[in-house]
Short mmCIF file of N, CA and C in Angstrom, two decimals:
data_model
loop_
_atom_site.label_atom_id
_atom_site.label_comp_id
_atom_site.label_asym_id
_atom_site.label_seq_id
_atom_site.Cartn_x
_atom_site.Cartn_y
_atom_site.Cartn_z
N UNK A 567 -48.66 51.78 34.76
CA UNK A 567 -49.43 52.52 34.81
C UNK A 567 -50.42 52.82 33.61
N UNK A 568 -51.82 52.96 33.68
CA UNK A 568 -52.67 53.34 32.64
C UNK A 568 -53.01 54.55 31.98
N UNK A 569 -51.99 54.69 31.14
CA UNK A 569 -52.29 56.51 30.59
C UNK A 569 -53.77 56.95 30.53
N UNK A 570 -54.91 55.89 30.52
CA UNK A 570 -55.51 56.48 29.88
C UNK A 570 -56.27 57.00 31.14
N UNK A 571 -56.43 55.80 32.09
CA UNK A 571 -56.32 56.43 33.14
C UNK A 571 -56.28 57.97 34.10
N UNK A 572 -54.53 57.79 33.41
CA UNK A 572 -54.16 59.18 34.20
C UNK A 572 -55.02 60.45 33.66
N UNK A 573 -54.99 60.42 32.25
CA UNK A 573 -55.88 61.12 31.49
C UNK A 573 -56.78 61.47 31.96
N UNK A 574 -57.84 60.84 32.09
CA UNK A 574 -59.29 60.57 32.59
C UNK A 574 -59.28 61.36 34.11
N UNK A 575 -58.17 61.06 34.83
CA UNK A 575 -58.39 61.88 36.10
C UNK A 575 -57.63 63.25 35.56
N UNK A 576 -57.02 63.76 34.79
CA UNK A 576 -56.11 64.93 34.72
C UNK A 576 -57.79 65.57 34.29
N UNK A 577 -58.50 64.28 33.75
CA UNK A 577 -60.03 65.37 32.73
C UNK A 577 -60.64 65.90 34.10
N UNK A 578 -60.79 65.35 34.96
CA UNK A 578 -61.60 65.97 35.79
C UNK A 578 -61.26 67.24 37.24
N UNK A 579 -60.43 67.96 36.51
CA UNK A 579 -60.05 69.41 36.74
C UNK A 579 -60.71 70.39 35.55
N UNK A 580 -61.14 69.50 34.71
CA UNK A 580 -61.89 70.53 33.67
C UNK A 580 -61.66 70.25 32.21
N UNK A 581 -62.30 70.61 31.20
CA UNK A 581 -61.75 69.99 30.16
C UNK A 581 -60.39 70.44 29.40
N UNK A 582 -59.92 69.86 28.36
CA UNK A 582 -58.24 70.12 27.90
C UNK A 582 -58.56 69.77 26.01
N UNK A 583 -56.97 70.29 26.20
CA UNK A 583 -57.26 70.00 24.35
C UNK A 583 -55.81 68.68 24.66
N UNK A 584 -55.87 68.13 23.54
CA UNK A 584 -54.99 66.60 24.19
C UNK A 584 -53.28 67.69 24.15
N UNK A 585 -53.22 68.31 23.72
CA UNK A 585 -51.82 69.03 24.13
C UNK A 585 -51.96 69.02 25.36
N UNK A 586 -52.72 70.47 25.95
CA UNK A 586 -52.37 70.48 27.40
C UNK A 586 -53.07 69.15 28.36
N UNK A 587 -53.40 68.39 27.50
CA UNK A 587 -53.16 67.00 28.24
C UNK A 587 -51.90 66.52 28.74
N UNK A 588 -51.07 66.66 27.39
CA UNK A 588 -49.84 65.84 27.15
C UNK A 588 -49.04 66.18 28.23
N UNK A 589 -48.76 67.81 28.08
CA UNK A 589 -48.19 69.26 28.96
C UNK A 589 -48.48 68.29 30.01
N UNK A 590 -49.54 68.42 30.92
CA UNK A 590 -50.30 68.61 32.48
C UNK A 590 -49.36 66.85 32.80
N UNK A 591 -49.53 65.69 31.93
CA UNK A 591 -48.96 64.30 32.35
C UNK A 591 -47.40 64.43 32.46
N UNK A 592 -47.21 65.08 31.04
CA UNK A 592 -45.79 65.46 31.69
C UNK A 592 -44.68 66.14 32.81
N UNK A 593 -45.69 66.59 33.59
CA UNK A 593 -45.26 68.24 34.29
C UNK A 593 -45.50 66.90 35.62
N UNK A 594 -46.36 66.09 35.78
CA UNK A 594 -46.98 65.08 36.79
C UNK A 594 -46.59 63.73 37.08
N UNK A 595 -46.00 63.03 35.75
CA UNK A 595 -46.03 61.78 35.77
C UNK A 595 -44.43 61.27 35.14
N UNK A 596 -44.51 62.20 33.40
CA UNK A 596 -43.69 61.68 32.90
C UNK A 596 -42.46 62.60 32.33
N UNK A 597 -41.33 62.74 33.89
CA UNK A 597 -40.34 63.69 34.08
C UNK A 597 -39.06 61.94 32.82
N UNK A 598 -39.00 61.39 33.24
CA UNK A 598 -38.13 59.86 32.80
C UNK A 598 -38.96 59.89 31.53
N UNK A 599 -40.82 59.47 31.27
CA UNK A 599 -41.22 59.13 29.94
C UNK A 599 -42.03 59.78 29.85
N UNK A 600 -41.62 60.36 28.82
CA UNK A 600 -42.93 61.77 28.38
C UNK A 600 -43.90 60.91 27.69
N UNK A 601 -45.47 61.71 27.55
CA UNK A 601 -45.65 60.69 26.63
C UNK A 601 -45.92 61.45 24.94
N UNK A 602 -45.69 60.33 23.97
CA UNK A 602 -45.66 60.85 22.30
C UNK A 602 -46.86 61.47 21.75
N UNK A 603 -47.09 62.42 21.58
CA UNK A 603 -48.71 63.16 20.98
C UNK A 603 -49.15 61.90 20.17
N UNK A 604 -49.02 60.99 19.95
CA UNK A 604 -49.29 60.09 19.00
C UNK A 604 -50.18 59.30 19.80
N UNK A 605 -49.89 59.46 21.18
CA UNK A 605 -49.97 58.41 22.53
C UNK A 605 -51.19 58.82 22.78
N UNK A 606 -51.27 59.79 23.27
CA UNK A 606 -52.12 60.53 23.59
C UNK A 606 -53.61 60.93 22.36
N UNK A 607 -53.38 61.42 21.28
CA UNK A 607 -54.74 61.18 20.70
C UNK A 607 -55.13 59.49 20.08
N UNK A 608 -54.45 58.46 20.36
CA UNK A 608 -55.20 57.22 20.24
C UNK A 608 -56.07 56.92 21.79
N UNK A 609 -55.38 57.25 22.84
CA UNK A 609 -55.84 56.97 24.59
C UNK A 609 -56.63 57.76 23.73
N UNK A 610 -57.10 58.88 23.95
CA UNK A 610 -58.26 59.83 23.58
C UNK A 610 -59.26 59.74 22.86
N UNK A 611 -58.73 59.11 21.44
CA UNK A 611 -59.84 58.40 20.48
C UNK A 611 -60.54 57.05 21.58
N UNK A 612 -59.55 56.11 21.90
CA UNK A 612 -60.31 54.62 22.43
C UNK A 612 -61.04 55.57 23.67
N UNK A 613 -60.44 56.20 24.40
CA UNK A 613 -62.11 57.15 25.36
C UNK A 613 -62.94 57.78 24.70
N UNK A 614 -62.85 58.07 23.94
CA UNK A 614 -64.13 58.80 23.52
C UNK A 614 -64.96 57.91 22.43
N UNK A 615 -64.21 56.64 22.36
CA UNK A 615 -65.40 55.70 21.59
C UNK A 615 -66.33 54.62 22.93
N UNK A 616 -65.22 54.50 24.26
CA UNK A 616 -65.83 53.94 25.34
C UNK A 616 -66.30 54.81 25.56
N UNK A 617 -66.82 55.76 25.32
CA UNK A 617 -67.59 56.53 26.43
C UNK A 617 -67.18 57.42 28.07
N UNK A 618 -66.29 57.06 27.99
CA UNK A 618 -65.65 57.40 29.15
C UNK A 618 -65.25 59.47 28.73
N UNK A 619 -65.10 59.98 27.45
CA UNK A 619 -64.42 61.05 27.52
C UNK A 619 -65.60 61.75 26.07
N UNK A 620 -65.65 63.07 26.02
CA UNK A 620 -66.86 63.38 24.80
C UNK A 620 -66.09 64.69 24.57
N UNK A 621 -66.50 64.98 23.48
CA UNK A 621 -65.96 66.25 22.90
C UNK A 621 -65.88 67.30 23.47
N UNK A 622 -66.24 68.14 23.40
CA UNK A 622 -66.90 69.44 24.29
C UNK A 622 -66.91 70.45 22.80
N UNK A 623 -65.92 70.54 22.80
CA UNK A 623 -65.57 71.62 21.60
C UNK A 623 -64.83 71.52 20.23
N UNK A 624 -65.16 72.20 19.42
CA UNK A 624 -64.59 72.20 18.59
C UNK A 624 -62.94 73.55 18.13
N UNK A 625 -62.03 73.76 18.15
CA UNK A 625 -61.67 75.04 17.76
C UNK A 625 -60.38 75.25 16.37
N UNK A 626 -60.42 76.07 15.48
CA UNK A 626 -59.50 76.18 14.66
C UNK A 626 -58.10 76.43 15.15
N UNK A 627 -57.25 75.61 14.74
CA UNK A 627 -55.63 76.02 15.29
C UNK A 627 -54.76 76.73 14.27
N UNK A 628 -53.24 76.94 14.45
CA UNK A 628 -52.76 77.43 13.13
C UNK A 628 -52.43 75.63 12.51
N UNK A 629 -52.69 74.37 12.86
CA UNK A 629 -53.01 73.39 12.28
C UNK A 629 -54.06 72.74 12.11
N UNK A 630 -54.19 71.50 12.64
CA UNK A 630 -55.60 70.87 12.66
C UNK A 630 -56.17 71.53 13.25
N UNK A 631 -57.79 71.11 13.49
CA UNK A 631 -58.47 71.85 14.77
C UNK A 631 -58.63 71.09 15.68
N UNK A 632 -58.33 71.79 16.83
CA UNK A 632 -58.12 71.38 18.32
C UNK A 632 -59.69 70.99 18.63
N UNK A 633 -60.00 69.33 19.07
CA UNK A 633 -60.73 68.79 20.25
C UNK A 633 -60.42 69.24 21.55
N UNK A 634 -61.62 69.65 22.38
CA UNK A 634 -61.61 70.15 23.63
C UNK A 634 -62.59 68.74 24.38
N UNK A 635 -61.21 68.24 24.87
CA UNK A 635 -62.24 67.52 25.88
C UNK A 635 -62.86 66.83 26.97
N UNK A 636 -63.93 66.65 27.29
CA UNK A 636 -64.28 66.35 28.45
C UNK A 636 -64.70 65.06 29.29
N UNK A 637 -64.15 64.84 30.33
CA UNK A 637 -64.09 63.57 31.38
C UNK A 637 -65.87 63.25 31.03
N UNK A 638 -66.92 61.85 31.15
CA UNK A 638 -68.21 61.99 31.32
C UNK A 638 -68.04 60.93 32.73
N UNK A 639 -69.68 61.11 32.88
CA UNK A 639 -69.82 60.81 34.07
C UNK A 639 -69.31 59.38 33.93
N UNK A 640 -69.42 58.56 32.70
CA UNK A 640 -69.07 57.16 33.23
C UNK A 640 -67.62 57.07 32.79
N UNK A 641 -66.97 57.87 32.45
CA UNK A 641 -65.51 58.43 32.66
C UNK A 641 -65.02 58.51 33.89
N UNK A 642 -65.54 59.38 35.08
CA UNK A 642 -65.40 59.35 36.16
C UNK A 642 -65.17 58.24 37.34
N UNK A 643 -66.57 57.36 36.82
CA UNK A 643 -66.74 56.12 37.33
C UNK A 643 -65.70 55.54 37.87
N UNK A 644 -65.06 55.19 36.16
CA UNK A 644 -64.12 54.58 35.77
C UNK A 644 -62.73 54.79 36.18
N UNK A 645 -63.10 55.80 36.47
CA UNK A 645 -61.32 56.23 37.82
C UNK A 645 -61.33 56.27 38.40
N UNK A 646 -62.86 56.36 39.68
CA UNK A 646 -63.21 55.65 40.82
C UNK A 646 -62.83 54.91 41.24
N UNK A 647 -63.33 53.56 40.70
CA UNK A 647 -62.61 52.36 40.40
C UNK A 647 -61.87 52.28 40.16
N UNK A 648 -61.00 52.59 39.64
CA UNK A 648 -59.70 52.38 39.16
C UNK A 648 -58.68 52.51 40.46
N UNK A 649 -58.83 53.96 41.00
CA UNK A 649 -58.14 54.17 42.49
C UNK A 649 -58.79 53.59 43.10
N UNK A 650 -59.49 52.93 43.04
CA UNK A 650 -60.12 52.56 45.09
C UNK A 650 -59.59 50.60 44.58
N UNK A 651 -58.91 50.04 43.82
CA UNK A 651 -58.72 48.73 42.66
C UNK A 651 -56.60 49.00 44.02
N UNK A 652 -56.85 48.20 44.48
CA UNK A 652 -55.12 48.18 45.15
C UNK A 652 -54.36 47.24 43.92
N UNK A 653 -53.00 47.71 43.57
CA UNK A 653 -51.98 47.21 42.79
C UNK A 653 -51.62 45.99 42.69
N UNK A 654 -51.29 45.41 42.14
CA UNK A 654 -51.10 44.10 42.27
C UNK A 654 -49.37 44.00 42.71
N UNK A 655 -49.10 43.79 43.92
CA UNK A 655 -47.52 43.69 43.58
C UNK A 655 -46.79 43.24 43.14
N UNK A 656 -45.68 43.54 42.75
CA UNK A 656 -44.82 42.16 41.81
C UNK A 656 -44.16 41.65 42.27
N UNK A 657 -44.25 39.92 43.06
CA UNK A 657 -43.27 39.55 43.27
C UNK A 657 -41.62 39.03 42.83
N UNK A 658 -41.75 39.66 41.22
CA UNK A 658 -40.52 39.35 40.50
C UNK A 658 -40.19 37.19 40.50
N UNK A 659 -40.57 36.13 40.90
CA UNK A 659 -40.32 35.48 41.00
C UNK A 659 -39.33 35.06 40.12
N UNK A 660 -39.65 35.54 39.00
CA UNK A 660 -38.67 34.95 37.51
C UNK A 660 -37.80 36.10 37.03
N UNK A 661 -36.58 36.68 37.55
CA UNK A 661 -36.29 37.82 37.09
C UNK A 661 -35.16 37.70 36.25
N UNK A 662 -35.04 38.48 34.84
CA UNK A 662 -33.94 38.49 34.24
C UNK A 662 -32.46 38.31 34.72
N UNK A 663 -32.08 38.65 35.94
CA UNK A 663 -31.22 38.86 36.40
C UNK A 663 -30.58 37.36 37.09
N UNK A 664 -32.10 36.75 37.69
CA UNK A 664 -32.06 35.36 38.00
C UNK A 664 -31.29 34.97 37.50
N UNK A 665 -32.04 34.56 36.01
CA UNK A 665 -31.93 34.09 35.16
C UNK A 665 -30.30 34.18 34.41
N UNK A 666 -29.95 35.04 34.78
CA UNK A 666 -28.24 35.87 33.63
C UNK A 666 -27.57 35.00 34.90
N UNK A 667 -28.02 34.79 36.17
CA UNK A 667 -26.63 34.44 36.87
C UNK A 667 -26.78 32.75 37.14
N UNK A 668 -28.02 31.98 36.59
CA UNK A 668 -27.99 30.75 36.56
C UNK A 668 -27.49 30.16 35.39
N UNK A 669 -27.78 31.45 34.22
CA UNK A 669 -27.16 30.98 32.62
C UNK A 669 -25.63 31.11 32.86
N UNK A 670 -24.98 31.87 33.40
CA UNK A 670 -23.77 32.29 33.67
C UNK A 670 -22.72 30.82 34.40
N UNK A 671 -23.74 30.35 35.81
CA UNK A 671 -22.95 28.97 36.39
C UNK A 671 -23.29 27.79 34.94
N UNK A 672 -24.80 27.64 34.67
CA UNK A 672 -24.37 26.28 33.67
C UNK A 672 -22.84 26.48 32.42
N UNK A 673 -23.16 27.78 31.67
CA UNK A 673 -21.91 27.38 31.04
C UNK A 673 -20.42 27.74 31.78
N UNK A 674 -20.36 27.60 32.41
CA UNK A 674 -18.80 27.88 33.21
C UNK A 674 -18.27 29.31 33.02
N UNK A 675 -19.38 30.53 32.63
CA UNK A 675 -18.92 31.99 33.25
C UNK A 675 -18.51 32.51 34.79
N UNK A 676 -18.48 33.27 34.88
CA UNK A 676 -18.06 33.91 36.21
C UNK A 676 -19.11 34.73 37.13
N UNK A 677 -19.97 34.39 37.76
CA UNK A 677 -20.98 34.66 37.66
C UNK A 677 -21.04 35.37 38.87
N UNK A 678 -20.44 35.86 39.89
CA UNK A 678 -19.56 36.51 40.64
C UNK A 678 -19.51 38.04 40.22
N UNK A 679 -18.75 37.78 38.76
CA UNK A 679 -18.47 38.95 37.97
C UNK A 679 -19.52 39.55 37.85
N UNK A 680 -20.38 39.13 37.03
CA UNK A 680 -21.84 39.43 36.61
C UNK A 680 -22.42 39.86 37.75
N UNK A 681 -22.62 39.18 39.19
CA UNK A 681 -22.89 39.67 39.74
C UNK A 681 -22.43 41.13 40.60
N UNK A 682 -21.07 41.55 40.75
CA UNK A 682 -20.33 42.49 40.78
C UNK A 682 -20.86 43.80 39.73
N UNK A 683 -20.72 43.13 38.65
CA UNK A 683 -21.34 44.05 38.26
C UNK A 683 -22.67 44.87 37.81
N UNK A 684 -23.03 44.38 38.09
CA UNK A 684 -24.74 44.41 38.66
C UNK A 684 -24.45 45.59 39.74
N UNK A 685 -24.20 45.22 41.08
CA UNK A 685 -24.29 45.78 42.33
C UNK A 685 -23.68 47.20 41.88
N UNK A 686 -22.12 47.25 40.87
CA UNK A 686 -21.95 48.29 40.41
C UNK A 686 -22.65 49.34 40.11
N UNK A 687 -23.67 48.69 39.47
CA UNK A 687 -24.66 49.42 37.88
C UNK A 687 -26.01 49.91 39.67
N UNK A 688 -26.64 49.16 40.33
CA UNK A 688 -27.57 49.63 41.09
C UNK A 688 -26.70 50.90 42.05
N UNK A 689 -25.31 50.69 42.34
CA UNK A 689 -24.93 51.34 42.94
C UNK A 689 -24.94 53.15 42.23
N UNK A 690 -24.49 52.43 41.35
CA UNK A 690 -24.33 53.74 40.22
C UNK A 690 -26.16 54.79 40.31
N UNK A 691 -26.85 54.13 40.19
CA UNK A 691 -28.22 54.32 40.08
C UNK A 691 -28.71 54.99 41.42
N UNK A 692 -28.45 54.64 42.15
CA UNK A 692 -29.01 54.94 43.51
C UNK A 692 -27.96 56.31 43.90
N UNK A 693 -26.79 56.71 43.39
CA UNK A 693 -26.46 57.20 43.55
C UNK A 693 -26.86 58.38 42.75
N UNK A 694 -27.33 58.72 41.68
CA UNK A 694 -27.99 59.56 40.78
C UNK A 694 -29.73 59.32 41.02
N UNK A 695 -30.13 58.72 41.62
CA UNK A 695 -31.26 58.89 42.50
C UNK A 695 -31.13 60.12 43.41
N UNK A 696 -30.30 59.84 45.09
CA UNK A 696 -29.93 60.18 45.58
C UNK A 696 -30.09 62.06 45.01
N UNK A 697 -28.97 62.12 44.01
CA UNK A 697 -29.24 63.87 44.16
C UNK A 697 -30.22 64.54 43.38
N UNK A 698 -30.85 63.43 42.25
CA UNK A 698 -31.99 63.77 41.93
C UNK A 698 -32.99 64.10 43.39
N UNK A 699 -32.80 63.44 43.83
CA UNK A 699 -33.97 63.62 45.69
C UNK A 699 -33.55 64.51 45.97
N UNK A 700 -32.36 64.81 46.55
CA UNK A 700 -32.11 65.74 47.44
C UNK A 700 -32.72 67.18 46.33
N UNK A 701 -32.47 67.53 45.46
CA UNK A 701 -32.42 68.24 44.23
C UNK A 701 -33.75 68.92 43.71
N UNK A 702 -34.84 67.67 44.19
CA UNK A 702 -35.71 68.29 43.46
C UNK A 702 -37.17 68.05 44.51
N UNK A 703 -38.34 68.64 44.15
CA UNK A 703 -40.00 68.61 44.92
C UNK A 703 -39.97 67.36 44.97
N UNK A 704 -40.80 67.97 46.01
CA UNK A 704 -41.70 66.31 46.50
C UNK A 704 -42.03 65.43 46.44
N UNK A 705 -43.09 65.76 44.82
CA UNK A 705 -43.05 64.13 44.15
C UNK A 705 -41.53 63.50 43.13
N UNK A 706 -40.72 64.54 42.96
CA UNK A 706 -39.46 63.97 43.18
C UNK A 706 -39.11 63.10 43.64
N UNK A 707 -38.98 63.64 45.38
CA UNK A 707 -38.17 62.75 46.01
C UNK A 707 -39.26 61.66 46.49
N UNK A 708 -40.89 61.83 46.43
CA UNK A 708 -41.45 60.61 47.01
C UNK A 708 -41.02 59.54 45.87
N UNK A 709 -40.69 59.30 44.43
CA UNK A 709 -40.37 59.34 43.11
C UNK A 709 -39.15 58.21 43.35
N UNK A 710 -38.49 59.39 43.72
CA UNK A 710 -36.96 58.10 43.76
C UNK A 710 -37.02 57.97 44.70
N UNK A 711 -37.51 57.88 45.96
CA UNK A 711 -37.84 57.06 47.21
C UNK A 711 -38.50 55.45 46.86
N UNK A 712 -39.06 55.59 46.14
CA UNK A 712 -39.37 54.10 45.51
C UNK A 712 -38.36 53.20 44.82
N UNK A 713 -38.28 54.44 44.14
CA UNK A 713 -36.87 53.10 43.20
C UNK A 713 -35.90 53.07 43.56
N UNK A 714 -35.92 53.95 45.38
CA UNK A 714 -33.97 53.52 45.74
C UNK A 714 -34.80 52.55 46.78
N UNK A 715 -35.74 52.27 47.36
CA UNK A 715 -36.11 51.00 47.96
C UNK A 715 -36.40 49.67 47.30
N UNK A 716 -36.79 49.63 45.83
CA UNK A 716 -36.72 48.81 44.91
C UNK A 716 -35.71 48.81 44.62
N UNK A 717 -34.56 49.66 44.47
CA UNK A 717 -32.92 48.76 44.36
C UNK A 717 -32.67 48.55 45.70
N UNK A 718 -32.69 48.76 46.36
CA UNK A 718 -32.22 48.39 47.99
C UNK A 718 -32.42 47.12 48.22
N UNK A 719 -33.54 46.51 47.97
CA UNK A 719 -33.84 45.43 48.34
C UNK A 719 -33.33 44.36 46.94
N UNK A 720 -32.95 44.97 46.08
CA UNK A 720 -32.05 44.35 44.88
C UNK A 720 -30.57 44.10 44.76
N UNK A 721 -30.55 45.37 46.13
CA UNK A 721 -28.79 44.73 46.45
C UNK A 721 -28.59 44.18 47.28
N UNK A 722 -29.88 43.96 48.13
CA UNK A 722 -30.37 43.05 49.54
C UNK A 722 -29.73 41.00 49.01
N UNK A 723 -30.77 41.04 47.66
CA UNK A 723 -31.17 39.79 46.81
C UNK A 723 -29.63 39.54 46.50
N UNK A 724 -28.31 40.02 45.79
CA UNK A 724 -27.26 40.28 44.49
C UNK A 724 -26.26 39.47 46.06
N UNK A 725 -25.90 40.19 47.37
CA UNK A 725 -25.53 39.75 48.17
C UNK A 725 -26.25 38.44 49.22
N UNK A 726 -26.55 38.59 49.03
CA UNK A 726 -27.93 37.33 49.23
C UNK A 726 -27.17 36.19 48.56
N UNK A 727 -27.15 36.16 46.87
CA UNK A 727 -26.90 35.46 45.95
C UNK A 727 -25.37 35.41 45.76
N UNK A 728 -24.80 35.72 46.06
CA UNK A 728 -23.09 36.37 45.78
C UNK A 728 -22.28 35.14 46.94
N UNK A 729 -23.43 35.63 48.20
CA UNK A 729 -22.98 34.57 49.15
C UNK A 729 -23.41 32.94 49.00
N UNK A 730 -24.01 32.56 48.67
CA UNK A 730 -24.77 30.89 47.80
C UNK A 730 -24.67 31.21 46.62
N UNK A 731 -23.56 31.65 46.27
CA UNK A 731 -22.90 31.16 44.77
C UNK A 731 -22.63 29.50 44.37
N UNK A 732 -21.77 29.42 45.83
CA UNK A 732 -21.01 28.31 45.54
C UNK A 732 -22.20 27.00 45.60
N UNK A 733 -23.17 26.83 46.65
CA UNK A 733 -24.60 26.56 46.56
C UNK A 733 -25.39 25.95 45.68
N UNK A 734 -25.50 27.65 44.99
CA UNK A 734 -26.25 27.67 43.65
C UNK A 734 -26.01 26.74 42.67
N UNK A 735 -24.96 26.73 42.35
CA UNK A 735 -24.00 26.02 40.89
C UNK A 735 -23.51 24.60 41.68
N UNK A 736 -23.69 24.24 43.02
CA UNK A 736 -23.90 22.88 42.74
C UNK A 736 -25.35 22.18 42.17
N UNK A 737 -26.41 23.26 42.66
CA UNK A 737 -27.63 22.26 42.21
C UNK A 737 -28.05 22.54 41.01
N UNK A 738 -27.50 23.91 40.06
CA UNK A 738 -28.13 24.06 39.07
C UNK A 738 -27.21 23.62 38.25
N UNK A 739 -25.79 22.94 38.39
CA UNK A 739 -24.97 22.33 37.41
C UNK A 739 -25.24 21.31 37.65
N UNK A 740 -25.35 20.18 38.55
CA UNK A 740 -25.80 19.10 38.70
C UNK A 740 -27.01 18.62 39.47
N UNK A 741 -28.19 19.10 38.89
CA UNK A 741 -29.20 18.55 39.63
C UNK A 741 -29.28 17.78 40.03
#
């Protein structure tokens, strides 16, 4: 995710302080990975340097002065271009899991045990996400659905690989 673009998009609703941007980001996008304040301020400095935001005002606070950021016309254009650009699908053509299976076979370890352990971990996470989805709001439901669909695809791959393990061992161990 482009944190800069997310912060710019939040600024389209009106000028905000860095603290307010962090809070808005965390509420909408950062439930599983909240932003650090330093990340917000370093991103805002870069956006300011690139002319995508401007400081609308500076207010005294209990600590350091509080800058109020506003998005510029260039920032709005940048967000529009980012939103219009489709995300590149990630094909996972060389996953860590595949590498572990091959290395297990090459080193004489039990690749079936590795696949079983991974399947159990996927199922555990799927149960957790299903509970979160059931108890969550629409945003949580959509985020959990996205993750669950990816985990389901991984499970299909785990099953297929387990079914072909002997064949893979033949090609990997004796190329």
